[in-house]
Amino acid sequence: MKLLSRHIDFKHGNGRMTFIPEEGEDLWHVYNLITAGDVVRCTTLRKVVTESSTGSTNAQRVKTNLTIEVENISYDVEAMSLALKGRNVEENQFVKMGAYHTLSLELQRKFTLTKENWDAIALERVEEACDSGKTADLAAVVLQEGLAHVCLVRQSMTITRAKIELPIPRKRKGSCTNHDKAMLRFFDTVGAAMVRHIDFSIVKCVLVASPGFVKDKLMEYVLSTERPEFKALQENKSIFILCHSSSGHKHAVSEILSDSNITSRLADTKAAGEVKALSDFYAMLKDEPARAFYGPQQCLAANEQEAIDTLLVTDTLFRSANLAERKKYVQLVEDVKGYGGTVHIFSSLHVSGEKVGCIKFNSHNLLGISILGSFLFHYLKKLPLFYFSTILESSPYSPCGYRRISNGGLIFGGLWRLNFCSRFL
C-alpha cells in the first residue's frame, strides 16, 4: 500500500493519512485500520435526480468526493472489496449533510482516513502495510485423492484460490483402470489450477503436501507431461517442496507450516513464525501447564505482575466498536512490549489466526488472547481474578523472587484451564 501523506498530532493522537491500496491484501489492512466513528474521504459515484422547470425528472450518476463518518464496515474476502456505510459530514453540491452513502474502496483508488486516536497498533499496521519487503511469497497445495486446495499464504491471510473436488472410483479386484483414469483427470485439474493461480514471478516457494504418495504422483505427472500449460511448473520445479499432511483440507496448511523441517526453510516468513508460536503454546500447555493460560481477565491480571513472556492475540480484538475495549487491548500490547515481552498479532484470515479464534474449552468460546508466563504461578487453582492478584502480591514466592525462564509461557483469552499446585525450585 502506498502512503501519500501523513498528518498526525502525536501529542493528542489525532490526525489523517492518505493511502492508495495497490493489491488485495492492502484492503485487508485497511479493514483492520478503519473502525466505527472514523472519517473517510474518497471519490465515489452518486445517483442524482434533477427536476426541470416543467416538472420532468432526470437521473444521472455523477462522480464526486464524499466524506462520511463510518458506521458500518463490510469486507468481502473473495471479491477483495471493502464497503463503508455512513453519513455525509461535509458540504457537497450533490449530497445533503447527514445523508447516508456507501463508499466502495477499491484498488488504485485514493482515500483519506481521519482518526481521533492513532494508537500504536494502528501505526504498526500502517508500517506493515506500506513495507513492500514484507509481501508474502509462499503458496501451498494440499491434496488427497479427489480433493485439493490451492492456497496463497500471505503475510496476513491464507487465501484459497481454488478448491478441486472430483469423484474417484475405488480400485476393484483385477482392474484399476477407472481409478487410474480418474486420478489422471484429477492431477490434470490440480496442475491447471496451480498454473492459473500461482504467479511464479512473486512466489518463491510452493509447498505440496498430502497423505501417502499422492503428492509424489502429482508432481511426477505435471513435470513429465509434455503440455504447454505445464511449462511454467516444469521451469520452476526447484521451488517445489514435498511434505506430509494428514489430509487435503485447508487446515492442513497450518499443519505443514508447523513442521520443523519446513519451518527451517521458511524461517523468514511471518506465517511460519506465527504457526511456531501457536505450536509452542500447545506444547507448553501439555508439558508445563503451570505457565500456559488463556482468558482476557487472566491475561490482564498477569500483565499487572509483568508476568507475560509471550502474548498471542487476534486482530479481531482491535476492530472492536467499543473504544474503551480496544484501548484496553492496545495498552496490554504496549505494556508487554515495554517490559521486554514478545507479542504476536494473528490475522483472523490466516490459518493460525483461525485456530486461535475458534479454540474452545468446556464448550466456551475463547476470545483470541493468550500468554506464556515468565515464571510459575504458585498455588493457583481456579481462583477468581481478585484473589489471583492478591496471591501474586502477597505470596513469598512473588514474581521478583523467581528466576525468569527464558522460553516463557503463554496466556490465551478464556477460562482458567488448569488445576495445579506447582512450586518452582
Coordinates of C-alpha atoms in Angstrom, one line a residue:
M1 CA 0.0 0.0 0.0
K2 CA 1.3 3.4 -0.9
L3 CA 1.2 6.2 1.8
L4 CA 0.8 9.6 0.1
S5 CA 0.6 11.9 3.1
R6 CA 0.7 11.7 6.9
H7 CA -0.5 14.5 9.3
I8 CA -0.7 13.3 12.9
D9 CA -0.6 15.2 16.1
F10 CA 1.4 12.8 18.2
K11 CA 0.6 14.7 21.4
H12 CA -3.1 14.1 21.1
G13 CA -3.1 11.1 18.7
N14 CA -5.5 12.5 16.2
G15 CA -4.8 13.1 12.5
R16 CA -5.2 11.9 9.0
M17 CA -3.4 9.8 6.4
T18 CA -3.9 9.3 2.7
F19 CA -3.4 5.9 1.0
I20 CA -3.6 4.1 -2.3
P21 CA -4.3 0.3 -2.0
E22 CA -2.2 -1.5 -4.6
E23 CA -3.1 -5.2 -4.0
G24 CA -5.8 -7.3 -2.4
E25 CA -4.0 -7.7 0.9
D26 CA -3.9 -3.9 1.3
L27 CA -7.7 -3.8 1.6
W28 CA -7.4 -6.3 4.5
H29 CA -5.0 -3.9 6.3
V30 CA -7.5 -1.0 5.6
Y31 CA -10.3 -3.2 7.1
N32 CA -8.3 -3.5 10.2
L33 CA -7.4 0.2 10.3
I34 CA -10.9 1.6 10.0
T35 CA -13.3 1.5 12.9
A36 CA -16.8 2.9 13.5
G37 CA -16.5 6.7 14.1
D38 CA -13.6 7.2 11.8
V39 CA -13.9 9.7 8.9
V40 CA -13.1 8.6 5.4
R41 CA -13.0 10.7 2.2
C42 CA -12.7 9.3 -1.3
T43 CA -14.1 9.5 -4.8
T44 CA -17.4 7.9 -5.4
L45 CA -20.4 7.7 -7.7
R46 CA -23.8 9.2 -6.6
K47 CA -27.1 8.9 -8.3
V48 CA -28.5 12.5 -8.5
V49 CA -32.1 13.3 -9.5
T50 CA -32.8 16.7 -11.0
E51 CA -36.2 18.3 -11.8
S52 CA -36.7 20.7 -14.6
S53 CA -39.0 23.7 -14.7
T54 CA -41.6 21.6 -16.5
G55 CA -41.7 19.1 -13.7
S56 CA -39.9 16.3 -15.5
T57 CA -37.1 14.5 -13.7
N58 CA -33.7 13.3 -14.9
A59 CA -31.5 10.8 -13.0
Q60 CA -27.8 10.5 -13.6
R61 CA -24.7 9.2 -11.9
V62 CA -22.1 11.8 -11.0
K63 CA -18.6 11.5 -9.8
T64 CA -17.9 13.4 -6.6
N65 CA -15.7 13.4 -3.5
L66 CA -17.6 12.5 -0.3
T67 CA -16.6 12.5 3.3
I68 CA -18.5 10.1 5.6
E69 CA -18.4 9.2 9.3
V70 CA -18.2 5.4 9.2
E71 CA -20.9 3.4 10.9
N72 CA -20.6 0.0 9.3
I73 CA -17.8 -1.8 7.5
S74 CA -18.1 -4.9 5.3
Y75 CA -15.2 -6.8 3.7
D76 CA -15.6 -9.5 1.0
V77 CA -12.6 -11.7 1.1
E78 CA -13.2 -13.5 -2.2
A79 CA -14.1 -10.3 -4.2
M80 CA -11.4 -8.3 -2.4
S81 CA -13.8 -5.3 -1.9
L82 CA -14.4 -3.1 1.1
A83 CA -17.7 -1.1 1.6
L84 CA -18.1 1.7 4.2
K85 CA -21.5 2.9 5.2
G86 CA -22.1 6.2 7.0
R87 CA -23.4 9.7 7.0
N88 CA -22.0 12.6 4.9
V89 CA -20.2 15.1 7.2
E90 CA -19.0 17.7 4.7
E91 CA -20.9 20.1 2.4
N92 CA -21.4 18.7 -1.1
Q93 CA -23.4 20.0 -4.0
F94 CA -24.9 16.6 -4.7
V95 CA -25.3 15.1 -1.2
K96 CA -27.0 16.7 1.8
M97 CA -25.4 16.8 5.2
G98 CA -26.3 13.7 7.2
A99 CA -27.4 11.7 4.2
Y100 CA -26.3 8.1 4.1
H101 CA -23.9 6.9 1.5
T102 CA -21.8 3.7 1.0
L103 CA -18.2 4.3 -0.1
S104 CA -16.5 1.4 -2.0
L105 CA -12.8 1.3 -1.5
E106 CA -11.0 -0.4 -4.5
L107 CA -7.5 -1.0 -5.7
Q108 CA -5.7 2.1 -7.0
R109 CA -8.4 4.4 -5.5
K110 CA -7.0 7.1 -3.3
F111 CA -8.7 7.7 0.1
T112 CA -8.0 9.8 3.2
L113 CA -8.6 8.3 6.7
T114 CA -9.0 10.6 9.7
K115 CA -9.0 9.1 13.2
E116 CA -9.4 10.7 16.6
N117 CA -6.8 8.3 18.0
W118 CA -4.0 6.7 16.0
D119 CA -2.9 4.2 18.6
A120 CA 0.3 2.0 18.5
I121 CA -1.5 -0.9 16.9
A122 CA -2.9 1.2 14.0
L123 CA 0.5 2.9 13.4
E124 CA 2.2 -0.6 13.4
R125 CA -0.4 -1.8 10.9
V126 CA 0.3 1.2 8.6
E127 CA 4.0 0.5 8.7
E128 CA 3.4 -3.2 8.0
A129 CA 1.1 -2.5 5.0
C130 CA 3.4 0.1 3.4
D131 CA 6.5 -2.1 3.7
S132 CA 6.7 -3.7 0.3
G133 CA 9.5 -6.0 1.5
K134 CA 7.1 -7.9 3.7
T135 CA 4.9 -9.2 0.9
A136 CA 4.3 -12.9 1.3
D137 CA 5.8 -15.2 -1.4
L138 CA 4.6 -18.6 -0.3
A139 CA 2.0 -20.9 -1.9
A140 CA 0.7 -24.2 -0.6
V141 CA -1.2 -27.1 -2.4
V142 CA -2.7 -29.7 0.0
L143 CA -4.4 -32.7 -1.5
Q144 CA -5.8 -36.2 -1.1
E145 CA -7.5 -38.5 -3.6
G146 CA -10.3 -36.4 -5.1
L147 CA -9.8 -33.2 -3.0
A148 CA -7.2 -30.4 -3.3
H149 CA -6.8 -26.8 -2.1
V150 CA -4.5 -24.3 -3.9
C151 CA -3.7 -21.6 -1.3
L152 CA -1.6 -18.4 -1.2
V153 CA -0.1 -17.9 2.2
R154 CA 0.1 -14.1 2.6
Q155 CA 1.5 -12.1 5.4
S156 CA -1.9 -11.6 7.0
M157 CA -4.1 -14.2 5.5
T158 CA -4.4 -17.6 3.8
I159 CA -6.4 -17.2 0.6
T160 CA -8.0 -20.3 -1.0
R161 CA -7.6 -19.7 -4.7
A162 CA -9.0 -23.0 -5.9
K163 CA -10.8 -26.0 -4.4
I164 CA -10.9 -29.1 -6.6
E165 CA -13.3 -31.9 -5.9
L166 CA -13.6 -34.9 -8.2
P167 CA -15.1 -38.3 -7.6
I168 CA -12.5 -41.1 -7.7
P169 CA -13.8 -44.7 -8.2
R170 CA -12.3 -47.3 -5.9
K171 CA -9.8 -49.8 -7.1
R172 CA -11.5 -53.1 -8.0
K173 CA -10.1 -56.5 -7.8
G174 CA -8.4 -57.3 -11.0
S175 CA -8.9 -53.8 -12.6
C176 CA -7.7 -50.3 -11.6
T177 CA -8.4 -48.7 -14.9
N178 CA -11.3 -46.4 -13.8
H179 CA -9.4 -45.4 -10.7
D180 CA -6.2 -44.5 -12.6
K181 CA -8.1 -42.6 -15.3
A182 CA -9.9 -40.5 -12.6
M183 CA -6.6 -39.8 -10.8
L184 CA -5.0 -38.5 -14.1
R185 CA -8.0 -36.2 -14.6
F186 CA -7.7 -35.0 -11.0
F187 CA -3.9 -34.4 -11.4
D188 CA -4.6 -32.5 -14.7
T189 CA -7.1 -30.3 -13.0
V190 CA -4.9 -29.6 -10.0
G191 CA -1.9 -28.8 -12.3
A192 CA -4.1 -26.4 -14.3
A193 CA -5.2 -24.7 -11.1
M194 CA -1.6 -24.3 -9.9
V195 CA -0.7 -22.6 -13.2
R196 CA -3.7 -20.3 -13.2
H197 CA -3.4 -19.1 -9.6
I198 CA 0.3 -19.1 -8.7
D199 CA 2.4 -16.2 -10.0
F200 CA 5.9 -17.6 -10.2
S201 CA 7.4 -14.1 -10.6
I202 CA 6.3 -13.4 -7.0
V203 CA 6.0 -16.8 -5.3
K204 CA 9.4 -18.2 -4.2
C205 CA 8.3 -21.4 -2.6
V206 CA 5.4 -23.9 -3.2
L207 CA 4.6 -26.5 -0.6
V208 CA 2.9 -29.6 -1.9
A209 CA 1.5 -31.8 0.8
S210 CA -0.7 -34.9 1.1
P211 CA -1.1 -38.2 3.0
G212 CA 0.7 -41.1 1.4
F213 CA 2.2 -40.7 -2.1
V214 CA -0.5 -38.6 -3.7
K215 CA 1.8 -35.5 -3.8
D216 CA 4.6 -37.5 -5.4
K217 CA 2.3 -38.8 -8.2
L218 CA 1.0 -35.3 -8.8
M219 CA 4.5 -33.8 -9.2
E220 CA 5.6 -36.8 -11.4
Y221 CA 2.6 -36.2 -13.6
V222 CA 2.9 -32.4 -14.1
L223 CA 6.7 -32.5 -14.5
S224 CA 6.7 -35.3 -17.0
T225 CA 3.7 -34.4 -19.1
E226 CA 4.6 -32.6 -22.3
R227 CA 1.9 -30.0 -22.3
P228 CA 2.4 -26.3 -23.0
E229 CA 0.3 -25.2 -20.0
F230 CA 2.6 -27.1 -17.6
K231 CA 5.7 -25.4 -18.9
A232 CA 5.7 -22.8 -16.0
L233 CA 5.6 -25.7 -13.4
Q234 CA 8.5 -27.5 -15.1
E235 CA 10.6 -24.4 -15.3
N236 CA 10.1 -23.7 -11.6
K237 CA 10.4 -27.2 -10.3
S238 CA 13.2 -26.2 -8.0
I239 CA 10.9 -24.2 -5.7
F240 CA 8.5 -27.1 -5.0
I241 CA 8.9 -28.7 -1.6
L242 CA 7.1 -32.0 -1.0
C243 CA 5.9 -32.7 2.6
H244 CA 3.4 -34.8 4.5
S245 CA 0.0 -33.7 5.7
S246 CA -2.9 -35.6 7.3
S247 CA -5.5 -34.6 4.7
G248 CA -6.2 -32.3 1.7
H249 CA -8.4 -29.9 3.6
K250 CA -7.4 -26.2 4.2
H251 CA -6.4 -26.7 7.9
A252 CA -3.6 -28.9 6.7
V253 CA -1.7 -25.7 5.7
S254 CA -1.2 -24.9 9.3
E255 CA 0.0 -28.4 9.9
I256 CA 2.7 -28.3 7.3
L257 CA 3.8 -24.8 8.4
S258 CA 4.4 -26.1 11.9
D259 CA 6.7 -28.9 10.6
S260 CA 10.2 -28.1 11.9
N261 CA 11.8 -29.2 8.6
I262 CA 9.6 -26.8 6.7
T263 CA 9.9 -24.0 9.2
S264 CA 13.7 -24.0 8.9
R265 CA 13.3 -23.3 5.1
L266 CA 10.7 -20.6 5.7
A267 CA 12.3 -19.0 8.7
D268 CA 12.0 -15.5 7.4
T269 CA 8.2 -15.6 6.8
K270 CA 5.8 -14.2 9.3
A271 CA 3.4 -17.1 8.6
A272 CA 5.9 -19.7 9.8
G273 CA 6.7 -17.6 12.9
E274 CA 3.1 -17.3 14.0
V275 CA 2.4 -21.0 13.5
K276 CA 5.5 -21.8 15.5
A277 CA 4.4 -19.5 18.3
L278 CA 1.0 -21.3 18.4
S279 CA 2.7 -24.7 18.4
D280 CA 4.9 -23.6 21.3
F281 CA 1.7 -22.7 23.2
Y282 CA 0.2 -26.1 22.7
A283 CA 3.4 -27.8 23.7
M284 CA 3.7 -25.6 26.9
L285 CA 0.1 -26.3 27.7
K286 CA 0.8 -30.0 27.6
D287 CA 4.3 -30.2 29.2
E288 CA 4.3 -27.2 31.6
P289 CA 0.7 -26.3 32.3
A290 CA 1.6 -24.0 35.2
R291 CA 2.9 -21.5 32.7
A292 CA 0.3 -21.6 29.9
F293 CA -3.0 -19.7 30.3
Y294 CA -5.8 -18.1 28.2
G295 CA -8.5 -15.7 29.0
P296 CA -8.9 -11.9 28.9
Q297 CA -9.1 -11.5 32.7
Q298 CA -6.2 -13.9 33.3
C299 CA -4.1 -12.1 30.8
L300 CA -4.7 -8.7 32.2
A301 CA -4.1 -10.0 35.8
A302 CA -0.7 -11.5 34.7
N303 CA 0.1 -8.2 32.9
E304 CA -0.3 -6.3 36.2
Q305 CA 2.5 -8.5 37.6
E306 CA 4.6 -8.1 34.4
A307 CA 4.5 -11.9 34.1
I308 CA 3.8 -12.2 30.4
D309 CA 6.8 -13.5 28.3
T310 CA 4.8 -14.1 25.1
L311 CA 1.4 -12.7 24.2
L312 CA -0.8 -14.2 21.4
V313 CA -3.8 -12.1 20.3
T314 CA -6.0 -12.0 17.2
D315 CA -6.6 -8.8 15.3
T316 CA -10.4 -9.0 15.8
L317 CA -9.9 -7.6 19.3
F318 CA -8.5 -4.4 17.7
R319 CA -11.6 -4.0 15.4
S320 CA -14.0 -3.6 18.4
A321 CA -16.5 -0.8 18.0
N322 CA -16.1 -0.2 21.8
L323 CA -13.3 2.3 22.0
A324 CA -12.6 1.5 25.7
E325 CA -12.2 -2.2 24.9
R326 CA -9.9 -1.5 22.0
K327 CA -7.8 0.8 24.2
K328 CA -7.6 -1.9 26.8
Y329 CA -6.0 -4.4 24.5
V330 CA -3.8 -1.8 22.8
Q331 CA -2.5 -0.9 26.3
L332 CA -1.9 -4.6 27.0
V333 CA 0.2 -4.9 23.9
E334 CA 2.2 -1.8 24.7
D335 CA 2.8 -2.9 28.3
V336 CA 4.1 -6.4 27.3
K337 CA 6.5 -4.8 24.8
G338 CA 7.5 -2.3 27.4
Y339 CA 8.9 -4.8 29.9
G340 CA 10.5 -7.0 27.2
G341 CA 7.8 -9.5 26.3
T342 CA 7.1 -10.8 22.8
V343 CA 3.7 -10.0 21.0
H344 CA 2.3 -12.0 18.1
I345 CA -0.8 -10.5 16.5
F346 CA -2.6 -13.2 14.5
S347 CA -4.7 -12.4 11.5
S348 CA -8.2 -13.9 11.7
L349 CA -7.9 -14.8 8.0
H350 CA -4.7 -16.7 8.4
V351 CA -4.9 -20.4 9.3
S352 CA -3.1 -19.9 12.6
G353 CA -5.4 -17.0 13.5
E354 CA -8.4 -19.1 12.7
K355 CA -7.1 -21.7 15.2
V356 CA -6.7 -19.0 17.9
G357 CA -10.2 -17.6 17.2
C358 CA -12.0 -21.0 17.4
I359 CA -10.3 -22.6 20.5
K360 CA -12.9 -23.9 22.9
F361 CA -12.7 -25.3 26.4
N362 CA -15.7 -26.9 28.1
S363 CA -17.9 -25.6 25.3
H364 CA -16.9 -22.0 26.0
N365 CA -15.5 -19.9 23.1
L366 CA -12.2 -18.2 24.0
L367 CA -11.6 -14.7 22.9
G368 CA -8.4 -14.9 21.0
I369 CA -5.9 -13.8 23.6
S370 CA -3.3 -15.9 25.4
I371 CA 0.1 -15.8 27.2
L372 CA 3.2 -17.7 28.2
G373 CA 4.1 -16.7 31.7
S374 CA 7.7 -15.8 32.6
F375 CA 7.5 -17.6 35.9
L376 CA 5.4 -20.3 37.6
F377 CA 2.2 -19.2 39.4
H378 CA 2.2 -20.7 42.9
Y379 CA -0.9 -22.4 44.4
L380 CA -3.3 -21.2 41.7
K381 CA -6.4 -23.3 41.5
K382 CA -9.4 -21.8 39.6
L383 CA -9.2 -18.7 41.8
P384 CA -11.3 -15.6 41.0
L385 CA -9.5 -12.7 39.4
F386 CA -9.2 -10.6 42.5
Y387 CA -7.8 -13.5 44.6
F388 CA -5.4 -14.3 41.8
S389 CA -3.9 -10.7 42.0
T390 CA -3.9 -10.9 45.8
I391 CA -1.9 -14.1 45.9
L392 CA 0.7 -12.9 43.5
E393 CA 1.1 -9.7 45.5
S394 CA 1.2 -11.3 49.0
S395 CA 2.9 -14.6 48.3
P396 CA 6.5 -15.0 49.5
Y397 CA 7.0 -16.5 46.0
S398 CA 6.4 -13.2 44.4
P399 CA 7.4 -12.5 40.8
C400 CA 10.5 -10.7 41.9
G401 CA 11.5 -13.8 43.9
Y402 CA 11.6 -16.1 40.9
R403 CA 14.3 -16.5 38.3
R404 CA 12.9 -15.6 34.8
I405 CA 12.6 -18.6 32.5
S406 CA 13.9 -17.7 29.0
N407 CA 11.5 -19.7 26.9
G408 CA 8.5 -18.3 28.9
G409 CA 4.8 -19.3 28.7
L410 CA 1.5 -18.2 27.1
I411 CA -1.9 -16.8 28.2
F412 CA -5.0 -17.3 25.9
G413 CA -8.3 -15.4 26.5
G414 CA -10.9 -17.5 28.2
L415 CA -11.4 -19.5 31.4
W416 CA -8.9 -21.0 33.9
R417 CA -7.8 -24.1 32.1
L418 CA -5.8 -25.9 34.8
N419 CA -5.9 -27.0 38.4
F420 CA -2.4 -27.2 39.7
C421 CA -0.2 -26.6 42.8
S422 CA 3.2 -26.0 41.3
R423 CA 6.4 -24.9 43.1
F424 CA 9.4 -23.5 41.4
L425 CA 12.7 -25.0 42.7

